[in-house]
PDB file of C-alpha atoms in Angstrom:
ATOM      1  CA  UNK C1217     117.597  98.952 127.467  1.00 37.00           C
ATOM      2  CA  UNK C1218     117.995  96.381 124.821  1.00 57.00           C
ATOM      3  CA  UNK C1219     121.446  95.774 123.257  1.00 67.00           C
ATOM      4  CA  UNK C1220     121.890  95.963 119.473  1.00 78.00           C
ATOM      5  CA  UNK C1221     121.571  92.804 117.681  1.00 87.00           C
ATOM      6  CA  UNK C1222     124.623  90.493 117.535  1.00 89.00           C
ATOM      7  CA  UNK C1223     123.689  89.188 113.919  1.00 94.00           C
ATOM      8  CA  UNK C1224     126.344  90.231 111.523  1.00 93.00           C
ATOM      9  CA  UNK C1225     124.621  91.759 108.197  1.00 96.00           C
ATOM     10  CA  UNK C1226     126.412  90.345 104.992  1.00 96.00           C
ATOM     11  CA  UNK C1227     125.473  93.013 102.722  1.00 98.00           C
ATOM     12  CA  UNK C1228     125.666  96.208 104.559  1.00 97.00           C
ATOM     13  CA  UNK C1229     128.998  98.158 104.670  1.00 94.00           C
ATOM     14  CA  UNK C1230     127.847 100.306 107.730  1.00 86.00           C
ATOM     15  CA  UNK C1231     126.168  97.702 109.884  1.00 91.00           C
ATOM     16  CA  UNK C1232     124.743 100.007 112.528  1.00 95.00           C
ATOM     17  CA  UNK C1233     123.787 103.029 109.971  1.00 98.00           C
ATOM     18  CA  UNK C1234     120.093 103.045 109.208  1.00 98.00           C
ATOM     19  CA  UNK C1235     118.829 105.238 106.564  1.00 98.00           C
ATOM     20  CA  UNK C1236     115.097 106.210 107.058  1.00 98.00           C
ATOM     21  CA  UNK C1237     112.633 107.558 104.469  1.00 98.00           C
ATOM     22  CA  UNK C1238     109.350 108.951 105.740  1.00 98.00           C
ATOM     23  CA  UNK C1239     106.791 108.823 102.817  1.00 98.00           C
ATOM     24  CA  UNK C1240     103.420 110.433 103.414  1.00 97.00           C
ATOM     25  CA  UNK C1241     101.860 109.332 100.208  1.00 97.00           C
ATOM     26  CA  UNK C1242      98.400 108.129  99.638  1.00 95.00           C
ATOM     27  CA  UNK C1243      97.927 108.498  95.977  1.00 95.00           C
ATOM     28  CA  UNK C1244      98.078 104.759  95.132  1.00 96.00           C
ATOM     29  CA  UNK C1245      94.474 104.205  96.602  1.00 95.00           C
ATOM     30  CA  UNK C1246      91.386 106.188  97.432  1.00 90.00           C
ATOM     31  CA  UNK C1247      91.150 106.452 101.106  1.00 90.00           C
ATOM     32  CA  UNK C1248      92.701 109.449 102.824  1.00 88.00           C
ATOM     33  CA  UNK C1249      94.752 109.150 106.085  1.00 93.00           C
ATOM     34  CA  UNK C1250      97.526 106.655 105.271  1.00 94.00           C
ATOM     35  CA  UNK C1251      99.683 109.705 104.388  1.00 96.00           C
ATOM     36  CA  UNK C1252      99.710 110.451 108.175  1.00 96.00           C
ATOM     37  CA  UNK C1253     101.271 107.146 109.191  1.00 97.00           C
ATOM     38  CA  UNK C1254     105.061 108.171 109.196  1.00 98.00           C
ATOM     39  CA  UNK C1255     104.230 110.947 111.569  1.00 97.00           C
ATOM     40  CA  UNK C1256     102.126 108.773 113.777  1.00 96.00           C
ATOM     41  CA  UNK C1257     104.998 105.982 113.779  1.00 98.00           C
ATOM     42  CA  UNK C1258     107.714 108.645 114.777  1.00 98.00           C
ATOM     43  CA  UNK C1259     105.553 110.211 117.247  1.00 97.00           C
ATOM     44  CA  UNK C1260     104.964 106.832 118.751  1.00 97.00           C
ATOM     45  CA  UNK C1261     108.794 106.818 119.389  1.00 98.00           C
ATOM     46  CA  UNK C1262     110.018 104.352 116.581  1.00 98.00           C
ATOM     47  CA  UNK C1263     112.993 106.235 115.622  1.00 98.00           C
ATOM     48  CA  UNK C1264     113.995 106.970 119.246  1.00 98.00           C
ATOM     49  CA  UNK C1265     113.650 103.128 119.884  1.00 97.00           C
ATOM     50  CA  UNK C1266     115.834 102.221 117.056  1.00 98.00           C
ATOM     51  CA  UNK C1267     118.477 104.787 118.347  1.00 98.00           C
ATOM     52  CA  UNK C1268     118.409 104.058 122.024  1.00 97.00           C
ATOM     53  CA  UNK C1269     117.258 100.442 122.336  1.00 96.00           C
ATOM     54  CA  UNK C1270     118.799  98.857 119.224  1.00 97.00           C
ATOM     55  CA  UNK C1271     121.810 101.421 119.027  1.00 96.00           C
ATOM     56  CA  UNK C1272     121.361 102.502 115.247  1.00 97.00           C
ATOM     57  CA  UNK C1273     122.845 105.543 113.966  1.00 98.00           C
ATOM     58  CA  UNK C1274     119.592 106.899 112.248  1.00 98.00           C
ATOM     59  CA  UNK C1275     119.993 108.901 109.247  1.00 98.00           C
ATOM     60  CA  UNK C1276     116.747 110.822 108.581  1.00 98.00           C
ATOM     61  CA  UNK C1277     116.268 114.333 106.997  1.00 98.00           C
ATOM     62  CA  UNK C1278     113.589 115.050 109.697  1.00 97.00           C
ATOM     63  CA  UNK C1279     110.890 115.302 106.987  1.00 98.00           C
ATOM     64  CA  UNK C1280     107.681 113.477 106.044  1.00 98.00           C
ATOM     65  CA  UNK C1281     107.658 113.654 102.260  1.00 98.00           C
ATOM     66  CA  UNK C1282     104.360 114.373 100.559  1.00 97.00           C
ATOM     67  CA  UNK C1283     105.872 115.214  97.163  1.00 97.00           C
ATOM     68  CA  UNK C1284     103.166 117.944  96.580  1.00 96.00           C
ATOM     69  CA  UNK C1285     105.770 119.838  94.633  1.00 97.00           C
ATOM     70  CA  UNK C1286     105.701 116.951  92.098  1.00 97.00           C
ATOM     71  CA  UNK C1287     102.140 116.425  91.521  1.00 97.00           C
ATOM     72  CA  UNK C1288     100.327 117.498  88.262  1.00 96.00           C
ATOM     73  CA  UNK C1289      97.450 119.851  88.151  1.00 95.00           C
ATOM     74  CA  UNK C1290      95.505 117.168  86.193  1.00 97.00           C
ATOM     75  CA  UNK C1291      95.892 113.378  86.402  1.00 97.00           C
ATOM     76  CA  UNK C1292      93.594 111.477  84.261  1.00 97.00           C
ATOM     77  CA  UNK C1293      93.198 107.716  84.176  1.00 97.00           C
ATOM     78  CA  UNK C1294      95.632 106.014  81.774  1.00 97.00           C
ATOM     79  CA  UNK C1295      95.318 102.377  80.926  1.00 96.00           C
ATOM     80  CA  UNK C1296      92.816 102.192  83.590  1.00 95.00           C
ATOM     81  CA  UNK C1297      95.124 103.439  86.195  1.00 97.00           C
ATOM     82  CA  UNK C1298      94.137 105.976  88.668  1.00 97.00           C
ATOM     83  CA  UNK C1299      96.542 108.926  89.447  1.00 98.00           C
ATOM     84  CA  UNK C1300      99.257 107.597  87.164  1.00 98.00           C
ATOM     85  CA  UNK C1301     101.371 110.594  86.769  1.00 98.00           C
ATOM     86  CA  UNK C1302     101.135 111.553  90.625  1.00 98.00           C
ATOM     87  CA  UNK C1303     102.127 107.763  91.495  1.00 98.00           C
ATOM     88  CA  UNK C1304     104.966 107.728  88.881  1.00 98.00           C
ATOM     89  CA  UNK C1305     106.324 110.997  90.048  1.00 98.00           C
ATOM     90  CA  UNK C1306     106.278 110.213  93.579  1.00 98.00           C
ATOM     91  CA  UNK C1307     107.899 106.586  93.328  1.00 98.00           C
ATOM     92  CA  UNK C1308     110.594 107.874  90.908  1.00 98.00           C
ATOM     93  CA  UNK C1309     111.739 110.458  93.832  1.00 98.00           C
ATOM     94  CA  UNK C1310     111.264 107.838  96.386  1.00 98.00           C
ATOM     95  CA  UNK C1311     113.513 105.534  94.455  1.00 98.00           C
ATOM     96  CA  UNK C1312     116.241 108.047  94.195  1.00 98.00           C
ATOM     97  CA  UNK C1313     115.807 108.832  98.001  1.00 98.00           C
ATOM     98  CA  UNK C1314     116.107 105.014  98.964  1.00 98.00           C
ATOM     99  CA  UNK C1315     118.957 104.471  96.549  1.00 98.00           C
ATOM    100  CA  UNK C1316     120.974 107.334  98.216  1.00 98.00           C
ATOM    101  CA  UNK C1317     121.007 105.212 101.318  1.00 98.00           C
ATOM    102  CA  UNK C1318     121.399 101.843 100.005  1.00 98.00           C
ATOM    103  CA  UNK C1319     124.302 102.876  97.731  1.00 98.00           C
ATOM    104  CA  UNK C1320     126.178 103.734 100.815  1.00 97.00           C
ATOM    105  CA  UNK C1321     125.780 100.223 102.424  1.00 97.00           C
ATOM    106  CA  UNK C1322     122.951 101.212 104.899  1.00 98.00           C
ATOM    107  CA  UNK C1323     120.057  99.352 105.747  1.00 98.00           C
ATOM    108  CA  UNK C1324     116.933 101.392 104.670  1.00 98.00           C
ATOM    109  CA  UNK C1325     113.675 101.616 106.458  1.00 98.00           C
ATOM    110  CA  UNK C1326     110.601 103.351 104.588  1.00 98.00           C
ATOM    111  CA  UNK C1327     107.677 104.386 106.343  1.00 98.00           C
ATOM    112  CA  UNK C1328     104.478 104.733 104.322  1.00 97.00           C
ATOM    113  CA  UNK C1329     102.293 105.686 102.742  1.00 95.00           C
ATOM    114  CA  UNK C1330     100.229 103.012 100.785  1.00 97.00           C
ATOM    115  CA  UNK C1331     101.900 100.149  99.126  1.00 98.00           C
ATOM    116  CA  UNK C1332     102.336 101.716  95.773  1.00 98.00           C
ATOM    117  CA  UNK C1333     105.366 103.399  97.112  1.00 98.00           C
ATOM    118  CA  UNK C1334     107.139  99.950  96.955  1.00 98.00           C
ATOM    119  CA  UNK C1335     107.710 100.625  93.208  1.00 98.00           C
ATOM    120  CA  UNK C1336     109.977 103.339  94.598  1.00 98.00           C
ATOM    121  CA  UNK C1337     111.688 101.535  97.583  1.00 98.00           C
ATOM    122  CA  UNK C1338     112.229  98.002  95.781  1.00 98.00           C
ATOM    123  CA  UNK C1339     113.666  99.682  92.661  1.00 98.00           C
ATOM    124  CA  UNK C1340     115.968 101.968  94.356  1.00 98.00           C
ATOM    125  CA  UNK C1341     117.395  99.048  96.582  1.00 99.00           C
ATOM    126  CA  UNK C1342     117.625  96.709  93.517  1.00 98.00           C
ATOM    127  CA  UNK C1343     119.843  99.199  91.630  1.00 98.00           C
ATOM    128  CA  UNK C1344     122.129  99.950  94.460  1.00 98.00           C
ATOM    129  CA  UNK C1345     122.535  96.289  95.172  1.00 98.00           C
ATOM    130  CA  UNK C1346     123.382  95.526  91.538  1.00 98.00           C
ATOM    131  CA  UNK C1347     126.041  98.347  91.581  1.00 98.00           C
ATOM    132  CA  UNK C1348     127.594  97.284  94.870  1.00 98.00           C
ATOM    133  CA  UNK C1349     127.677  93.521  94.211  1.00 97.00           C
ATOM    134  CA  UNK C1350     128.564  93.196  90.371  1.00 97.00           C
ATOM    135  CA  UNK C1351     124.995  92.658  89.306  1.00 97.00           C
ATOM    136  CA  UNK C1352     123.614  90.608  92.165  1.00 98.00           C
ATOM    137  CA  UNK C1353     119.853  90.349  92.272  1.00 98.00           C
ATOM    138  CA  UNK C1354     117.819  91.173  95.532  1.00 98.00           C
ATOM    139  CA  UNK C1355     115.113  88.905  96.918  1.00 98.00           C
ATOM    140  CA  UNK C1356     111.759  90.466  98.016  1.00 98.00           C
ATOM    141  CA  UNK C1357     109.564  88.839 100.738  1.00 99.00           C
ATOM    142  CA  UNK C1358     105.993  90.644 100.519  1.00 98.00           C
ATOM    143  CA  UNK C1359     103.884  90.199 103.383  1.00 98.00           C
ATOM    144  CA  UNK C1360     100.496  91.129 102.593  1.00 98.00           C
ATOM    145  CA  UNK C1361      96.632  89.880 102.631  1.00 98.00           C
ATOM    146  CA  UNK C1362      96.815  90.846  98.905  1.00 98.00           C
ATOM    147  CA  UNK C1363      99.383  89.952  96.024  1.00 98.00           C
ATOM    148  CA  UNK C1364      99.450  93.516  94.499  1.00 98.00           C
ATOM    149  CA  UNK C1365     100.476  91.908  91.143  1.00 98.00           C
ATOM    150  CA  UNK C1366      97.600  93.050  88.901  1.00 98.00           C
ATOM    151  CA  UNK C1367      98.648  94.687  85.666  1.00 97.00           C
ATOM    152  CA  UNK C1368      96.725  97.878  84.759  1.00 97.00           C
ATOM    153  CA  UNK C1369      94.426  95.795  82.356  1.00 95.00           C
ATOM    154  CA  UNK C1370      93.714  93.017  85.023  1.00 95.00           C
ATOM    155  CA  UNK C1371      93.036  95.402  87.907  1.00 96.00           C
ATOM    156  CA  UNK C1372      89.318  95.949  88.664  1.00 94.00           C
ATOM    157  CA  UNK C1373      89.749  99.019  90.795  1.00 96.00           C
ATOM    158  CA  UNK C1374      92.593 100.720  88.741  1.00 97.00           C
ATOM    159  CA  UNK C1375      94.312 101.667  92.352  1.00 97.00           C
ATOM    160  CA  UNK C1376      97.965 101.482  91.722  1.00 97.00           C
ATOM    161  CA  UNK C1377      98.682 100.097  95.243  1.00 98.00           C
ATOM    162  CA  UNK C1378      97.502  96.851  93.860  1.00 97.00           C
ATOM    163  CA  UNK C1379     100.007  96.859  90.984  1.00 98.00           C
ATOM    164  CA  UNK C1380     103.645  97.504  92.341  1.00 98.00           C
ATOM    165  CA  UNK C1381     104.635  93.985  92.062  1.00 98.00           C
ATOM    166  CA  UNK C1382     103.840  93.627  88.471  1.00 98.00           C
ATOM    167  CA  UNK C1383     105.686  96.870  87.511  1.00 98.00           C
ATOM    168  CA  UNK C1384     108.629  95.785  89.817  1.00 98.00           C
ATOM    169  CA  UNK C1385     108.808  92.257  88.181  1.00 98.00           C
ATOM    170  CA  UNK C1386     108.585  93.509  84.769  1.00 97.00           C
ATOM    171  CA  UNK C1387     105.159  91.998  84.315  1.00 97.00           C
ATOM    172  CA  UNK C1388     103.642  95.415  83.378  1.00 97.00           C
ATOM    173  CA  UNK C1389     105.734  98.067  81.610  1.00 93.00           C
ATOM    174  CA  UNK C1390     105.121 101.459  80.128  1.00 94.00           C
ATOM    175  CA  UNK C1391     107.406 103.418  77.764  1.00 94.00           C
ATOM    176  CA  UNK C1392     106.124 106.593  78.774  1.00 96.00           C
ATOM    177  CA  UNK C1393     108.848 108.269  81.087  1.00 96.00           C
ATOM    178  CA  UNK C1394     106.157 109.987  83.446  1.00 97.00           C
ATOM    179  CA  UNK C1395     104.209 106.728  83.600  1.00 97.00           C
ATOM    180  CA  UNK C1396     106.649 104.450  85.188  1.00 98.00           C
ATOM    181  CA  UNK C1397     108.755 104.385  81.912  1.00 97.00           C
ATOM    182  CA  UNK C1398     111.594 105.661  84.286  1.00 98.00           C
ATOM    183  CA  UNK C1399     111.905 102.105  85.581  1.00 98.00           C
ATOM    184  CA  UNK C1400     115.152 100.378  83.852  1.00 98.00           C
ATOM    185  CA  UNK C1401     116.345  96.740  84.026  1.00 98.00           C
ATOM    186  CA  UNK C1402     118.592  97.602  86.882  1.00 98.00           C
ATOM    187  CA  UNK C1403     115.399  98.606  88.994  1.00 98.00           C
ATOM    188  CA  UNK C1404     113.548  95.324  88.369  1.00 98.00           C
ATOM    189  CA  UNK C1405     113.439  92.192  90.333  1.00 98.00           C
ATOM    190  CA  UNK C1406     113.369  88.423  89.327  1.00 98.00           C
ATOM    191  CA  UNK C1407     110.208  86.819  89.922  1.00 98.00           C
ATOM    192  CA  UNK C1408     112.105  83.734  90.946  1.00 97.00           C
ATOM    193  CA  UNK C1409     113.428  85.741  93.960  1.00 98.00           C
ATOM    194  CA  UNK C1410     109.898  86.777  95.065  1.00 98.00           C
ATOM    195  CA  UNK C1411     108.058  85.341  98.075  1.00 98.00           C
ATOM    196  CA  UNK C1412     104.609  86.069  99.342  1.00 98.00           C
ATOM    197  CA  UNK C1413     103.539  85.292 102.806  1.00 98.00           C
ATOM    198  CA  UNK C1414      99.991  85.840 104.313  1.00 98.00           C
ATOM    199  CA  UNK C1415      97.687  85.898 101.045  1.00 98.00           C
ATOM    200  CA  UNK C1416      94.217  85.652 101.536  1.00 98.00           C
ATOM    201  CA  UNK C1417      92.620  88.034  99.255  1.00 98.00           C
ATOM    202  CA  UNK C1418      93.964  87.419  95.783  1.00 98.00           C
ATOM    203  CA  UNK C1419      92.001  88.443  92.601  1.00 97.00           C
ATOM    204  CA  UNK C1420      91.247  85.947  89.920  1.00 96.00           C
ATOM    205  CA  UNK C1421      93.662  87.539  87.420  1.00 96.00           C
ATOM    206  CA  UNK C1422      96.380  87.667  90.066  1.00 98.00           C
ATOM    207  CA  UNK C1423      96.078  83.960  90.607  1.00 98.00           C
ATOM    208  CA  UNK C1424      96.665  83.478  87.026  1.00 97.00           C
ATOM    209  CA  UNK C1425      99.705  85.760  87.045  1.00 97.00           C
ATOM    210  CA  UNK C1426     101.215  83.893  90.116  1.00 98.00           C
ATOM    211  CA  UNK C1427     100.701  80.528  88.498  1.00 98.00           C
ATOM    212  CA  UNK C1428     101.954  81.410  85.013  1.00 97.00           C
ATOM    213  CA  UNK C1429     105.159  82.878  86.478  1.00 97.00           C
ATOM    214  CA  UNK C1430     105.790  80.104  89.078  1.00 98.00           C
ATOM    215  CA  UNK C1431     106.044  82.755  91.939  1.00 98.00           C
ATOM    216  CA  UNK C1432     106.299  81.376  95.556  1.00 98.00           C
ATOM    217  CA  UNK C1433     103.405  82.184  97.567  1.00 98.00           C
ATOM    218  CA  UNK C1434     102.417  81.062 101.009  1.00 98.00           C
ATOM    219  CA  UNK C1435      98.653  81.925 101.914  1.00 98.00           C
ATOM    220  CA  UNK C1436      97.198  81.632 105.131  1.00 98.00           C
ATOM    221  CA  UNK C1437      96.232  78.179 104.344  1.00 98.00           C
ATOM    222  CA  UNK C1438      99.887  77.355 104.134  1.00 98.00           C
ATOM    223  CA  UNK C1439     100.501  79.036 107.418  1.00 98.00           C
ATOM    224  CA  UNK C1440      97.451  77.082 109.238  1.00 98.00           C
ATOM    225  CA  UNK C1441      98.813  73.660 107.700  1.00 98.00           C
ATOM    226  CA  UNK C1442     102.650  74.081 108.379  1.00 98.00           C
ATOM    227  CA  UNK C1443     102.934  76.865 111.144  1.00 98.00           C
ATOM    228  CA  UNK C1444     104.747  80.081 110.534  1.00 98.00           C
ATOM    229  CA  UNK C1445     108.067  78.393 111.701  1.00 98.00           C
ATOM    230  CA  UNK C1446     107.968  75.894 108.783  1.00 98.00           C
ATOM    231  CA  UNK C1447     106.734  78.465 106.378  1.00 98.00           C
ATOM    232  CA  UNK C1448     109.758  80.841 106.880  1.00 98.00           C
ATOM    233  CA  UNK C1449     112.140  77.991 106.569  1.00 98.00           C
ATOM    234  CA  UNK C1450     110.695  77.192 103.100  1.00 98.00           C
ATOM    235  CA  UNK C1451     110.486  80.769 102.147  1.00 98.00           C
ATOM    236  CA  UNK C1452     114.011  81.682 103.169  1.00 98.00           C
ATOM    237  CA  UNK C1453     115.178  78.253 101.483  1.00 98.00           C
ATOM    238  CA  UNK C1454     113.653  79.236  98.243  1.00 98.00           C
ATOM    239  CA  UNK C1455     115.375  82.448  98.222  1.00 96.00           C
ATOM    240  CA  UNK C1456     118.850  81.073  99.129  1.00 95.00           C
ATOM    241  CA  UNK C1457     121.164  81.998 102.068  1.00 93.00           C
ATOM    242  CA  UNK C1458     123.397  84.465  99.904  1.00 94.00           C
ATOM    243  CA  UNK C1459     120.807  86.891  98.715  1.00 98.00           C
ATOM    244  CA  UNK C1460     120.179  90.419 100.003  1.00 98.00           C
ATOM    245  CA  UNK C1461     116.607  90.692 101.256  1.00 98.00           C
ATOM    246  CA  UNK C1462     113.937  93.587 100.963  1.00 99.00           C
ATOM    247  CA  UNK C1463     111.011  92.955 103.217  1.00 99.00           C
ATOM    248  CA  UNK C1464     107.947  94.938 102.276  1.00 98.00           C
ATOM    249  CA  UNK C1465     105.405  94.563 104.977  1.00 98.00           C
ATOM    250  CA  UNK C1466     101.878  95.715 104.502  1.00 98.00           C
ATOM    251  CA  UNK C1467     100.199  95.925 107.909  1.00 98.00           C
ATOM    252  CA  UNK C1468      96.910  94.433 106.582  1.00 97.00           C
ATOM    253  CA  UNK C1469      98.831  91.162 106.356  1.00 98.00           C
ATOM    254  CA  UNK C1470      97.931  91.028 110.053  1.00 98.00           C
ATOM    255  CA  UNK C1471      94.583  90.017 111.346  1.00 98.00           C
ATOM    256  CA  UNK C1472      92.276  93.172 111.910  1.00 96.00           C
ATOM    257  CA  UNK C1473      92.332  92.091 115.372  1.00 95.00           C
ATOM    258  CA  UNK C1474      95.884  93.339 115.574  1.00 96.00           C
ATOM    259  CA  UNK C1475      95.887  96.049 112.979  1.00 96.00           C
ATOM    260  CA  UNK C1476      92.460  97.281 112.469  1.00 95.00           C
ATOM    261  CA  UNK C1477      93.394 100.719 111.208  1.00 95.00           C
ATOM    262  CA  UNK C1478      94.201  99.901 107.447  1.00 95.00           C
ATOM    263  CA  UNK C1479      92.399 100.658 104.309  1.00 92.00           C
ATOM    264  CA  UNK C1480      91.801  97.037 103.055  1.00 93.00           C
ATOM    265  CA  UNK C1481      91.534  94.739 106.201  1.00 94.00           C
ATOM    266  CA  UNK C1482      90.893  91.100 105.731  1.00 96.00           C
ATOM    267  CA  UNK C1483      90.010  88.704 108.421  1.00 97.00           C
ATOM    268  CA  UNK C1484      91.768  85.377 109.103  1.00 98.00           C
ATOM    269  CA  UNK C1485      95.114  86.971 108.810  1.00 98.00           C
ATOM    270  CA  UNK C1486      98.455  86.722 110.829  1.00 98.00           C
ATOM    271  CA  UNK C1487      98.764  87.203 114.560  1.00 98.00           C
ATOM    272  CA  UNK C1488     101.114  89.987 115.719  1.00 98.00           C
ATOM    273  CA  UNK C1489     103.369  87.316 117.099  1.00 98.00           C
ATOM    274  CA  UNK C1490     103.466  85.635 113.519  1.00 98.00           C
ATOM    275  CA  UNK C1491     104.213  88.868 111.922  1.00 98.00           C
ATOM    276  CA  UNK C1492     106.918  89.685 114.596  1.00 98.00           C
ATOM    277  CA  UNK C1493     108.499  86.060 113.945  1.00 98.00           C
ATOM    278  CA  UNK C1494     108.576  86.735 110.021  1.00 98.00           C
ATOM    279  CA  UNK C1495     110.638  89.957 110.730  1.00 98.00           C
ATOM    280  CA  UNK C1496     112.917  88.166 113.387  1.00 98.00           C
ATOM    281  CA  UNK C1497     113.648  85.401 110.846  1.00 98.00           C
ATOM    282  CA  UNK C1498     114.428  87.682 108.221  1.00 98.00           C
ATOM    283  CA  UNK C1499     116.661  89.566 110.579  1.00 98.00           C
ATOM    284  CA  UNK C1500     118.475  86.451 111.683  1.00 97.00           C
ATOM    285  CA  UNK C1501     119.670  85.589 108.337  1.00 98.00           C
ATOM    286  CA  UNK C1502     121.892  88.618 108.266  1.00 98.00           C
ATOM    287  CA  UNK C1503     120.653  89.349 104.632  1.00 98.00           C
ATOM    288  CA  UNK C1504     118.096  92.146 105.419  1.00 98.00           C
ATOM    289  CA  UNK C1505     118.984  95.204 103.352  1.00 98.00           C
ATOM    290  CA  UNK C1506     115.661  97.121 103.355  1.00 98.00           C
ATOM    291  CA  UNK C1507     112.220  97.205 104.962  1.00 98.00           C
ATOM    292  CA  UNK C1508     108.937  98.802 103.985  1.00 98.00           C
ATOM    293  CA  UNK C1509     106.165  99.385 106.523  1.00 98.00           C
ATOM    294  CA  UNK C1510     102.987 100.561 104.823  1.00 98.00           C
ATOM    295  CA  UNK C1511      99.228 100.910 104.840  1.00 96.00           C
ATOM    296  CA  UNK C1512      98.932 102.019 108.459  1.00 96.00           C
ATOM    297  CA  UNK C1513      96.134 104.431 108.445  1.00 95.00           C
ATOM    298  CA  UNK C1514      95.615 106.159 111.679  1.00 94.00           C
ATOM    299  CA  UNK C1515      92.259 107.869 110.504  1.00 91.00           C
ATOM    300  CA  UNK C1516      90.168 104.821 109.764  1.00 82.00           C
ATOM    301  CA  UNK C1517      89.602 103.157 113.235  1.00 72.00           C
ATOM    302  CA  UNK C1518      89.612 105.585 115.910  1.00 71.00           C
ATOM    303  CA  UNK C1519      89.744 103.035 118.765  1.00 68.00           C
ATOM    304  CA  UNK C1520      92.230 100.700 116.920  1.00 88.00           C
ATOM    305  CA  UNK C1521      94.770 103.234 115.382  1.00 94.00           C
ATOM    306  CA  UNK C1522      97.110 103.268 118.515  1.00 94.00           C
ATOM    307  CA  UNK C1523      97.036  99.274 118.303  1.00 95.00           C
ATOM    308  CA  UNK C1524      97.891  99.533 114.599  1.00 97.00           C
ATOM    309  CA  UNK C1525     100.791 102.050 115.133  1.00 97.00           C
ATOM    310  CA  UNK C1526     102.164  99.879 118.051  1.00 96.00           C
ATOM    311  CA  UNK C1527     101.999  96.797 115.895  1.00 98.00           C
ATOM    312  CA  UNK C1528     103.847  98.425 113.161  1.00 98.00           C
ATOM    313  CA  UNK C1529     106.736  99.692 115.474  1.00 98.00           C
ATOM    314  CA  UNK C1530     106.874  96.208 116.760  1.00 98.00           C
ATOM    315  CA  UNK C1531     107.477  94.778 113.232  1.00 98.00           C
ATOM    316  CA  UNK C1532     109.990  97.313 112.309  1.00 98.00           C
ATOM    317  CA  UNK C1533     112.066  96.672 115.780  1.00 98.00           C
ATOM    318  CA  UNK C1534     111.838  92.975 115.148  1.00 98.00           C
ATOM    319  CA  UNK C1535     113.092  93.251 111.523  1.00 98.00           C
ATOM    320  CA  UNK C1536     115.986  95.423 112.724  1.00 98.00           C
ATOM    321  CA  UNK C1537     117.172  93.068 115.589  1.00 97.00           C
ATOM    322  CA  UNK C1538     114.845  93.371 118.691  1.00 97.00           C
ATOM    323  CA  UNK C1539     114.512  89.948 120.426  1.00 93.00           C
ATOM    324  CA  UNK C1540     112.487  88.677 123.157  1.00 92.00           C
ATOM    325  CA  UNK C1541     115.552  87.580 125.404  1.00 90.00           C
TER     326      UNK C1541
END
């Protein structure tokens, strides 16, 4: 049995309390199956491991939320976005669920689901931290093969899982309440406190957005050049050592060798050990306040589903304090 972490969290009131939100939502993209990921991760023993091995008091309502009761009968494209009403309704609810945990000073682990759910998770954490710490901003470390910072107009696919960062950073906005107009200034992040790690499939429009906004991004080229240790030093140095961190980890940041069962795999990615190291490094700062684990799709790769689920569990455990020794 592993002991709980000895790292003292700086921004959590209840240091051994962990809020868990299980989000079985796949409306931000077109491939079915990613909604089954939370159940698969839980059935693989993740929550038990967090309780028994890492000694967390896990607060989970026992449900995997699909938000079917919030889904409209019709959901036409709007500003080229697919399923805009569904994704907006689900992420608004997710935001309130995550906020409920974060406002009580708990770390929050959200199990997705596709990456559009981060519109909800990050916005809920950002609001809670501002309220608890007199307007303090959070930093977001976004580990992903993709930048997910398309605006509705720059997106080729219209899939909202490629747009969450644009909405969260205020680079895309909408006045309609039912189409992300519910996002308020207290829900948003500062692009200067956003760091990407693992990028290797970035759209032309996204490259322009990253450069125009001076957003810190480490591609796989940087990881090859400097090594993951140096990249993490630079990433955390950019954020600063007194900033609450929300870690949003898309499992496709890992190379398909380690996580084949995901909707948009891209070769040439992180090893599982590099992914674990990212999570360990964030944990060691004592500044982690929330983590998303998204885009595990158990249905896509029959032979690789169990590997991908195991990889996801490992990432979550490392972010929450598991160590090799």
